């Protein structure tokens, strides 16, 4: 398996990083992708990737951290041999809706950067509690970039985003195991297996029965099991297909 979204550069993993990686490998995880979220932790992400087989990173600025946007830092490391994507980037109207224009500006910059370097994008899309404006704006923006490829990280099950299946994959994580995630579970059941990537978003969103605890890549098999159950497939089929999907999208990753 490939954990296509794990924040190994966060402080949560400082005390026991080696154990986290080893425990994940014991459950069948062979590669890890650290998304670029906080520019301040990017050096740590690069260090981890350089020092550990099977660990890769992306360069990007999370929409909630655009105040720290630094295009020089992104462009400096985007050509690194272990940089496999741009992001996570996108729109977040749950926490920072008041900065919509700024979010779109820096999101478009990162989309253009990915196209320039022939890299996929890792997208963050989070709607406000009262509307689906972030998903609507995301769809509008992506229509301006018909050749861009990537993944909707922590897919929110919005049907608008299902229109982009030709070029995009859908990241499925621990939320799929939650009892109240009925809408997402229905979408997964009907989603083409060739469009699914597995992710943990660790240290966040640990799957049931570990919800509320620190998430780790070793729980990726629980997510695969849930997807298999929803799609009425064998777990080994979900693992094989999702891994190939990840290799197809992140073409610099090797296992």
PDB file of C-alpha atoms in Angstrom:
ATOM      1  CA  UNK A   1       0.000   0.000   0.000  1.00  0.00           C
ATOM      2  CA  UNK A   2       0.933   3.649  -0.408  1.00  0.00           C
ATOM      3  CA  UNK A   3      -0.125   6.232   2.158  1.00  0.00           C
ATOM      4  CA  UNK A   4      -0.656   9.133  -0.225  1.00  0.00           C
ATOM      5  CA  UNK A   5      -1.132  11.754   2.500  1.00  0.00           C
ATOM      6  CA  UNK A   6       0.637  11.722   5.858  1.00  0.00           C
ATOM      7  CA  UNK A   7       2.150  14.664   7.753  1.00  0.00           C
ATOM      8  CA  UNK A   8       5.314  12.981   8.972  1.00  0.00           C
ATOM      9  CA  UNK A   9       6.924  16.417   9.292  1.00  0.00           C
ATOM     10  CA  UNK A  10       4.580  17.432  12.129  1.00  0.00           C
ATOM     11  CA  UNK A  11       5.743  17.453  15.738  1.00  0.00           C
ATOM     12  CA  UNK A  12       3.340  14.621  16.557  1.00  0.00           C
ATOM     13  CA  UNK A  13       5.835  12.173  15.032  1.00  0.00           C
ATOM     14  CA  UNK A  14       9.078  13.600  16.375  1.00  0.00           C
ATOM     15  CA  UNK A  15       9.387  11.215  19.364  1.00  0.00           C
ATOM     16  CA  UNK A  16       8.971   7.949  17.444  1.00  0.00           C
ATOM     17  CA  UNK A  17       9.234   8.524  13.700  1.00  0.00           C
ATOM     18  CA  UNK A  18      11.281   5.397  13.031  1.00  0.00           C
ATOM     19  CA  UNK A  19       8.776   3.226  14.902  1.00  0.00           C
ATOM     20  CA  UNK A  20       5.881   4.823  13.022  1.00  0.00           C
ATOM     21  CA  UNK A  21       7.492   3.966   9.692  1.00  0.00           C
ATOM     22  CA  UNK A  22       8.459   0.457  10.750  1.00  0.00           C
ATOM     23  CA  UNK A  23       5.020  -0.363  12.169  1.00  0.00           C
ATOM     24  CA  UNK A  24       3.443   0.838   8.941  1.00  0.00           C
ATOM     25  CA  UNK A  25       5.765  -1.303   6.842  1.00  0.00           C
ATOM     26  CA  UNK A  26       4.803  -4.341   8.930  1.00  0.00           C
ATOM     27  CA  UNK A  27       1.187  -3.818   7.813  1.00  0.00           C
ATOM     28  CA  UNK A  28       2.137  -3.552   4.143  1.00  0.00           C
ATOM     29  CA  UNK A  29       2.724   0.182   3.599  1.00  0.00           C
ATOM     30  CA  UNK A  30       5.625   0.572   1.190  1.00  0.00           C
ATOM     31  CA  UNK A  31       5.614   4.301   0.427  1.00  0.00           C
ATOM     32  CA  UNK A  32       4.597   7.522   2.148  1.00  0.00           C
ATOM     33  CA  UNK A  33       3.893  10.971   0.680  1.00  0.00           C
ATOM     34  CA  UNK A  34       4.283  14.025   2.915  1.00  0.00           C
ATOM     35  CA  UNK A  35       2.084  16.841   1.581  1.00  0.00           C
ATOM     36  CA  UNK A  36       3.388  20.382   1.670  1.00  0.00           C
ATOM     37  CA  UNK A  37       1.082  22.183   4.062  1.00  0.00           C
ATOM     38  CA  UNK A  38       3.160  24.428   6.283  1.00  0.00           C
ATOM     39  CA  UNK A  39       6.159  26.080   4.626  1.00  0.00           C
ATOM     40  CA  UNK A  40       7.922  26.191   8.009  1.00  0.00           C
ATOM     41  CA  UNK A  41       8.027  22.386   8.211  1.00  0.00           C
ATOM     42  CA  UNK A  42       9.073  21.834   4.590  1.00  0.00           C
ATOM     43  CA  UNK A  43      12.785  21.449   5.491  1.00  0.00           C
ATOM     44  CA  UNK A  44      11.820  18.729   7.946  1.00  0.00           C
ATOM     45  CA  UNK A  45       9.743  16.952   5.282  1.00  0.00           C
ATOM     46  CA  UNK A  46      12.690  17.005   2.901  1.00  0.00           C
ATOM     47  CA  UNK A  47      15.030  15.711   5.600  1.00  0.00           C
ATOM     48  CA  UNK A  48      12.704  12.798   6.358  1.00  0.00           C
ATOM     49  CA  UNK A  49      12.331  11.955   2.677  1.00  0.00           C
ATOM     50  CA  UNK A  50      16.078  12.058   2.080  1.00  0.00           C
ATOM     51  CA  UNK A  51      16.840   9.828   5.052  1.00  0.00           C
ATOM     52  CA  UNK A  52      14.136   7.200   4.609  1.00  0.00           C
ATOM     53  CA  UNK A  53      13.508   4.800   1.748  1.00  0.00           C
ATOM     54  CA  UNK A  54      10.015   5.020   0.330  1.00  0.00           C
ATOM     55  CA  UNK A  55       9.262   8.475   1.757  1.00  0.00           C
ATOM     56  CA  UNK A  56       8.463  11.324  -0.644  1.00  0.00           C
ATOM     57  CA  UNK A  57       7.226  14.889  -0.280  1.00  0.00           C
ATOM     58  CA  UNK A  58       5.251  17.599  -2.049  1.00  0.00           C
ATOM     59  CA  UNK A  59       5.726  21.363  -2.037  1.00  0.00           C
ATOM     60  CA  UNK A  60       2.712  23.523  -1.346  1.00  0.00           C
ATOM     61  CA  UNK A  61       0.892  25.966   0.873  1.00  0.00           C
ATOM     62  CA  UNK A  62      -2.319  25.002   2.644  1.00  0.00           C
ATOM     63  CA  UNK A  63      -5.092  27.582   2.039  1.00  0.00           C
ATOM     64  CA  UNK A  64      -5.209  28.347   5.751  1.00  0.00           C
ATOM     65  CA  UNK A  65      -1.516  29.288   5.718  1.00  0.00           C
ATOM     66  CA  UNK A  66      -1.362  31.644   2.738  1.00  0.00           C
ATOM     67  CA  UNK A  67      -0.008  34.391   5.005  1.00  0.00           C
ATOM     68  CA  UNK A  68       3.245  32.426   4.922  1.00  0.00           C
ATOM     69  CA  UNK A  69       3.256  31.982   1.149  1.00  0.00           C
ATOM     70  CA  UNK A  70       6.796  31.823  -0.182  1.00  0.00           C
ATOM     71  CA  UNK A  71       7.109  31.101  -3.887  1.00  0.00           C
ATOM     72  CA  UNK A  72      10.905  31.017  -3.635  1.00  0.00           C
ATOM     73  CA  UNK A  73      10.756  28.107  -1.199  1.00  0.00           C
ATOM     74  CA  UNK A  74       8.400  26.175  -3.446  1.00  0.00           C
ATOM     75  CA  UNK A  75      10.454  26.723  -6.571  1.00  0.00           C
ATOM     76  CA  UNK A  76      13.697  25.940  -4.747  1.00  0.00           C
ATOM     77  CA  UNK A  77      12.630  22.422  -3.828  1.00  0.00           C
ATOM     78  CA  UNK A  78      10.203  21.477  -6.594  1.00  0.00           C
ATOM     79  CA  UNK A  79      12.993  19.922  -8.667  1.00  0.00           C
ATOM     80  CA  UNK A  80      14.210  17.711  -5.807  1.00  0.00           C
ATOM     81  CA  UNK A  81      14.312  14.048  -6.861  1.00  0.00           C
ATOM     82  CA  UNK A  82      11.855  13.114  -4.113  1.00  0.00           C
ATOM     83  CA  UNK A  83       9.355  15.918  -4.755  1.00  0.00           C
ATOM     84  CA  UNK A  84       6.377  14.150  -6.350  1.00  0.00           C
ATOM     85  CA  UNK A  85       3.578  16.760  -6.333  1.00  0.00           C
ATOM     86  CA  UNK A  86       2.425  20.305  -5.623  1.00  0.00           C
ATOM     87  CA  UNK A  87       0.117  20.805  -2.650  1.00  0.00           C
ATOM     88  CA  UNK A  88      -1.755  20.413  -0.536  1.00  0.00           C
ATOM     89  CA  UNK A  89      -3.300  23.512  -1.996  1.00  0.00           C
ATOM     90  CA  UNK A  90      -6.832  24.628  -2.635  1.00  0.00           C
ATOM     91  CA  UNK A  91      -9.720  26.319  -0.861  1.00  0.00           C
ATOM     92  CA  UNK A  92     -10.876  26.255   2.757  1.00  0.00           C
ATOM     93  CA  UNK A  93     -14.031  28.212   3.539  1.00  0.00           C
ATOM     94  CA  UNK A  94     -14.554  26.445   6.865  1.00  0.00           C
ATOM     95  CA  UNK A  95     -11.831  28.393   8.675  1.00  0.00           C
ATOM     96  CA  UNK A  96     -10.741  31.220   6.365  1.00  0.00           C
ATOM     97  CA  UNK A  97     -13.651  32.105   4.088  1.00  0.00           C
ATOM     98  CA  UNK A  98     -12.927  35.813   4.585  1.00  0.00           C
ATOM     99  CA  UNK A  99      -9.759  35.369   2.478  1.00  0.00           C
ATOM    100  CA  UNK A 100     -11.433  33.884  -0.583  1.00  0.00           C
ATOM    101  CA  UNK A 101      -9.695  36.107  -3.138  1.00  0.00           C
ATOM    102  CA  UNK A 102      -6.260  35.492  -1.657  1.00  0.00           C
ATOM    103  CA  UNK A 103      -6.879  31.762  -1.506  1.00  0.00           C
ATOM    104  CA  UNK A 104      -7.818  31.653  -5.168  1.00  0.00           C
ATOM    105  CA  UNK A 105      -4.791  33.732  -6.173  1.00  0.00           C
ATOM    106  CA  UNK A 106      -2.271  31.451  -4.473  1.00  0.00           C
ATOM    107  CA  UNK A 107      -4.151  28.328  -5.491  1.00  0.00           C
ATOM    108  CA  UNK A 108      -3.923  29.318  -9.156  1.00  0.00           C
ATOM    109  CA  UNK A 109      -0.204  30.028  -8.716  1.00  0.00           C
ATOM    110  CA  UNK A 110       0.338  26.490  -7.446  1.00  0.00           C
ATOM    111  CA  UNK A 111      -1.720  24.950 -10.250  1.00  0.00           C
ATOM    112  CA  UNK A 112       0.420  26.772 -12.803  1.00  0.00           C
ATOM    113  CA  UNK A 113       3.586  25.697 -10.986  1.00  0.00           C
ATOM    114  CA  UNK A 114       2.486  22.062 -11.177  1.00  0.00           C
ATOM    115  CA  UNK A 115       1.794  22.339 -14.892  1.00  0.00           C
ATOM    116  CA  UNK A 116       5.165  23.964 -15.475  1.00  0.00           C
ATOM    117  CA  UNK A 117       6.961  21.054 -13.788  1.00  0.00           C
ATOM    118  CA  UNK A 118       4.670  18.257 -15.009  1.00  0.00           C
ATOM    119  CA  UNK A 119       3.605  17.316 -11.487  1.00  0.00           C
ATOM    120  CA  UNK A 120       0.197  16.385 -10.096  1.00  0.00           C
ATOM    121  CA  UNK A 121      -1.578  18.457  -7.448  1.00  0.00           C
ATOM    122  CA  UNK A 122      -2.862  17.435  -4.026  1.00  0.00           C
ATOM    123  CA  UNK A 123      -6.060  19.396  -3.466  1.00  0.00           C
ATOM    124  CA  UNK A 124      -7.655  20.545  -0.213  1.00  0.00           C
ATOM    125  CA  UNK A 125     -11.349  21.455  -0.455  1.00  0.00           C
ATOM    126  CA  UNK A 126     -13.346  22.233   2.672  1.00  0.00           C
ATOM    127  CA  UNK A 127     -16.749  23.864   2.568  1.00  0.00           C
ATOM    128  CA  UNK A 128     -18.257  26.106   5.227  1.00  0.00           C
ATOM    129  CA  UNK A 129     -20.914  24.608   7.473  1.00  0.00           C
ATOM    130  CA  UNK A 130     -23.702  26.493   5.707  1.00  0.00           C
ATOM    131  CA  UNK A 131     -22.928  26.120   1.989  1.00  0.00           C
ATOM    132  CA  UNK A 132     -20.894  24.337  -0.673  1.00  0.00           C
ATOM    133  CA  UNK A 133     -19.222  27.438  -2.065  1.00  0.00           C
ATOM    134  CA  UNK A 134     -15.677  26.094  -1.759  1.00  0.00           C
ATOM    135  CA  UNK A 135     -16.543  23.043  -3.867  1.00  0.00           C
ATOM    136  CA  UNK A 136     -18.344  25.258  -6.378  1.00  0.00           C
ATOM    137  CA  UNK A 137     -15.376  27.610  -6.661  1.00  0.00           C
ATOM    138  CA  UNK A 138     -12.992  24.664  -6.918  1.00  0.00           C
ATOM    139  CA  UNK A 139     -14.918  23.267  -9.873  1.00  0.00           C
ATOM    140  CA  UNK A 140     -14.960  26.690 -11.541  1.00  0.00           C
ATOM    141  CA  UNK A 141     -11.199  27.149 -11.157  1.00  0.00           C
ATOM    142  CA  UNK A 142     -10.282  23.652 -12.313  1.00  0.00           C
ATOM    143  CA  UNK A 143     -12.205  24.152 -15.555  1.00  0.00           C
ATOM    144  CA  UNK A 144      -9.550  26.737 -16.446  1.00  0.00           C
ATOM    145  CA  UNK A 145      -6.855  24.015 -16.221  1.00  0.00           C
ATOM    146  CA  UNK A 146      -8.175  21.100 -18.303  1.00  0.00           C
ATOM    147  CA  UNK A 147      -4.842  19.251 -18.402  1.00  0.00           C
ATOM    148  CA  UNK A 148      -4.008  19.371 -14.689  1.00  0.00           C
ATOM    149  CA  UNK A 149      -3.952  16.026 -12.864  1.00  0.00           C
ATOM    150  CA  UNK A 150      -4.182  15.276  -9.176  1.00  0.00           C
ATOM    151  CA  UNK A 151      -6.136  14.018  -6.207  1.00  0.00           C
ATOM    152  CA  UNK A 152      -8.927  15.441  -4.108  1.00  0.00           C
ATOM    153  CA  UNK A 153      -7.412  14.826  -0.684  1.00  0.00           C
ATOM    154  CA  UNK A 154      -9.907  13.738   1.992  1.00  0.00           C
ATOM    155  CA  UNK A 155     -12.659  13.733  -0.624  1.00  0.00           C
ATOM    156  CA  UNK A 156     -15.738  15.536   0.685  1.00  0.00           C
ATOM    157  CA  UNK A 157     -18.211  13.535  -1.467  1.00  0.00           C
ATOM    158  CA  UNK A 158     -19.486  16.658  -3.229  1.00  0.00           C
ATOM    159  CA  UNK A 159     -20.955  15.521  -6.587  1.00  0.00           C
ATOM    160  CA  UNK A 160     -19.581  18.635  -8.323  1.00  0.00           C
ATOM    161  CA  UNK A 161     -16.071  17.268  -7.904  1.00  0.00           C
ATOM    162  CA  UNK A 162     -16.990  13.924  -9.416  1.00  0.00           C
ATOM    163  CA  UNK A 163     -17.094  15.697 -12.782  1.00  0.00           C
ATOM    164  CA  UNK A 164     -13.279  15.647 -12.835  1.00  0.00           C
ATOM    165  CA  UNK A 165     -12.754  11.882 -12.834  1.00  0.00           C
ATOM    166  CA  UNK A 166     -10.923  11.931 -16.158  1.00  0.00           C
ATOM    167  CA  UNK A 167      -7.860  13.612 -14.610  1.00  0.00           C
ATOM    168  CA  UNK A 168      -8.374  13.293 -10.860  1.00  0.00           C
ATOM    169  CA  UNK A 169      -8.352  10.648  -8.167  1.00  0.00           C
ATOM    170  CA  UNK A 170     -10.190  10.713  -4.849  1.00  0.00           C
ATOM    171  CA  UNK A 171      -8.342  10.334  -1.559  1.00  0.00           C
ATOM    172  CA  UNK A 172     -10.189   8.084   0.875  1.00  0.00           C
ATOM    173  CA  UNK A 173      -9.162   8.066   4.526  1.00  0.00           C
ATOM    174  CA  UNK A 174     -10.380   7.424   8.035  1.00  0.00           C
ATOM    175  CA  UNK A 175     -13.570   9.469   7.643  1.00  0.00           C
ATOM    176  CA  UNK A 176     -14.932   6.636   5.497  1.00  0.00           C
ATOM    177  CA  UNK A 177     -15.104   4.463   8.642  1.00  0.00           C
ATOM    178  CA  UNK A 178     -17.123   6.962  10.703  1.00  0.00           C
ATOM    179  CA  UNK A 179     -20.751   6.060  11.453  1.00  0.00           C
ATOM    180  CA  UNK A 180     -22.019   9.464  10.331  1.00  0.00           C
ATOM    181  CA  UNK A 181     -20.203   9.425   6.974  1.00  0.00           C
ATOM    182  CA  UNK A 182     -23.157   7.897   5.126  1.00  0.00           C
ATOM    183  CA  UNK A 183     -22.953  10.239   2.140  1.00  0.00           C
ATOM    184  CA  UNK A 184     -19.256   9.537   1.599  1.00  0.00           C
ATOM    185  CA  UNK A 185     -19.796   5.818   2.008  1.00  0.00           C
ATOM    186  CA  UNK A 186     -22.484   5.844  -0.667  1.00  0.00           C
ATOM    187  CA  UNK A 187     -20.197   7.725  -3.038  1.00  0.00           C
ATOM    188  CA  UNK A 188     -17.332   5.279  -2.421  1.00  0.00           C
ATOM    189  CA  UNK A 189     -19.619   2.332  -3.130  1.00  0.00           C
ATOM    190  CA  UNK A 190     -20.357   3.754  -6.583  1.00  0.00           C
ATOM    191  CA  UNK A 191     -16.929   5.227  -7.368  1.00  0.00           C
ATOM    192  CA  UNK A 192     -14.741   3.498  -9.945  1.00  0.00           C
ATOM    193  CA  UNK A 193     -11.979   1.628  -8.106  1.00  0.00           C
ATOM    194  CA  UNK A 194      -9.510   3.014 -10.631  1.00  0.00           C
ATOM    195  CA  UNK A 195     -10.152   6.476  -9.180  1.00  0.00           C
ATOM    196  CA  UNK A 196      -9.460   5.696  -5.491  1.00  0.00           C
ATOM    197  CA  UNK A 197      -6.300   6.475  -3.520  1.00  0.00           C
ATOM    198  CA  UNK A 198      -5.765   5.441   0.087  1.00  0.00           C
ATOM    199  CA  UNK A 199      -4.549   7.993   2.640  1.00  0.00           C
ATOM    200  CA  UNK A 200      -4.477   8.519   6.386  1.00  0.00           C
ATOM    201  CA  UNK A 201      -3.971  12.300   6.770  1.00  0.00           C
ATOM    202  CA  UNK A 202      -2.113  11.258   9.925  1.00  0.00           C
ATOM    203  CA  UNK A 203      -1.817  12.437  12.638  1.00  0.00           C
ATOM    204  CA  UNK A 204      -5.446  13.469  12.014  1.00  0.00           C
ATOM    205  CA  UNK A 205      -8.663  11.511  11.363  1.00  0.00           C
ATOM    206  CA  UNK A 206      -7.776   8.098  12.759  1.00  0.00           C
ATOM    207  CA  UNK A 207     -10.229   5.452  11.556  1.00  0.00           C
ATOM    208  CA  UNK A 208     -12.677   3.634  13.766  1.00  0.00           C
ATOM    209  CA  UNK A 209     -11.980   2.112  16.331  1.00  0.00           C
ATOM    210  CA  UNK A 210      -9.078   4.529  16.946  1.00  0.00           C
ATOM    211  CA  UNK A 211     -11.010   7.728  16.274  1.00  0.00           C
ATOM    212  CA  UNK A 212      -9.737  10.559  18.467  1.00  0.00           C
ATOM    213  CA  UNK A 213      -6.274   9.056  18.851  1.00  0.00           C
ATOM    214  CA  UNK A 214      -3.129   9.911  16.891  1.00  0.00           C
ATOM    215  CA  UNK A 215      -3.483   8.488  13.414  1.00  0.00           C
ATOM    216  CA  UNK A 216      -0.663   6.525  11.768  1.00  0.00           C
ATOM    217  CA  UNK A 217       0.037   4.809   8.466  1.00  0.00           C
ATOM    218  CA  UNK A 218      -0.294   1.422  10.155  1.00  0.00           C
ATOM    219  CA  UNK A 219      -4.062   2.011  10.128  1.00  0.00           C
ATOM    220  CA  UNK A 220      -4.185   2.266   6.327  1.00  0.00           C
ATOM    221  CA  UNK A 221      -5.241  -1.368   6.140  1.00  0.00           C
ATOM    222  CA  UNK A 222      -8.430  -0.498   8.075  1.00  0.00           C
ATOM    223  CA  UNK A 223      -9.298   2.056   5.408  1.00  0.00           C
ATOM    224  CA  UNK A 224      -8.649  -0.488   2.661  1.00  0.00           C
ATOM    225  CA  UNK A 225     -10.893  -2.936   4.500  1.00  0.00           C
ATOM    226  CA  UNK A 226     -13.701  -0.372   4.701  1.00  0.00           C
ATOM    227  CA  UNK A 227     -13.437   0.473   1.007  1.00  0.00           C
ATOM    228  CA  UNK A 228     -13.508  -3.225   0.150  1.00  0.00           C
ATOM    229  CA  UNK A 229     -16.614  -3.701   2.284  1.00  0.00           C
ATOM    230  CA  UNK A 230     -18.424  -0.765   0.677  1.00  0.00           C
ATOM    231  CA  UNK A 231     -17.539  -1.897  -2.830  1.00  0.00           C
ATOM    232  CA  UNK A 232     -18.058  -5.604  -2.124  1.00  0.00           C
ATOM    233  CA  UNK A 233     -14.544  -6.452  -3.235  1.00  0.00           C
ATOM    234  CA  UNK A 234     -11.667  -8.469  -1.821  1.00  0.00           C
ATOM    235  CA  UNK A 235      -9.262  -6.343   0.229  1.00  0.00           C
ATOM    236  CA  UNK A 236      -6.321  -7.497  -1.884  1.00  0.00           C
ATOM    237  CA  UNK A 237      -8.060  -6.117  -4.977  1.00  0.00           C
ATOM    238  CA  UNK A 238      -8.557  -2.709  -3.343  1.00  0.00           C
ATOM    239  CA  UNK A 239      -4.928  -2.673  -2.225  1.00  0.00           C
ATOM    240  CA  UNK A 240      -3.582  -3.630  -5.636  1.00  0.00           C
ATOM    241  CA  UNK A 241      -5.757  -1.183  -7.568  1.00  0.00           C
ATOM    242  CA  UNK A 242      -5.265   1.793  -5.247  1.00  0.00           C
ATOM    243  CA  UNK A 243      -1.506   1.225  -5.212  1.00  0.00           C
ATOM    244  CA  UNK A 244      -1.354   1.164  -8.995  1.00  0.00           C
ATOM    245  CA  UNK A 245      -3.498   4.311  -9.077  1.00  0.00           C
ATOM    246  CA  UNK A 246      -0.993   6.064  -6.803  1.00  0.00           C
ATOM    247  CA  UNK A 247       1.930   4.967  -8.967  1.00  0.00           C
ATOM    248  CA  UNK A 248       0.118   6.196 -12.066  1.00  0.00           C
ATOM    249  CA  UNK A 249      -0.477   9.652 -10.554  1.00  0.00           C
ATOM    250  CA  UNK A 250       2.745  10.145  -8.602  1.00  0.00           C
ATOM    251  CA  UNK A 251       5.040   8.929 -11.359  1.00  0.00           C
ATOM    252  CA  UNK A 252       8.244   9.564  -9.374  1.00  0.00           C
ATOM    253  CA  UNK A 253       7.217   7.182  -6.556  1.00  0.00           C
ATOM    254  CA  UNK A 254       8.766   3.714  -6.522  1.00  0.00           C
ATOM    255  CA  UNK A 255       7.995   0.737  -4.280  1.00  0.00           C
TER     256      UNK A 255
END
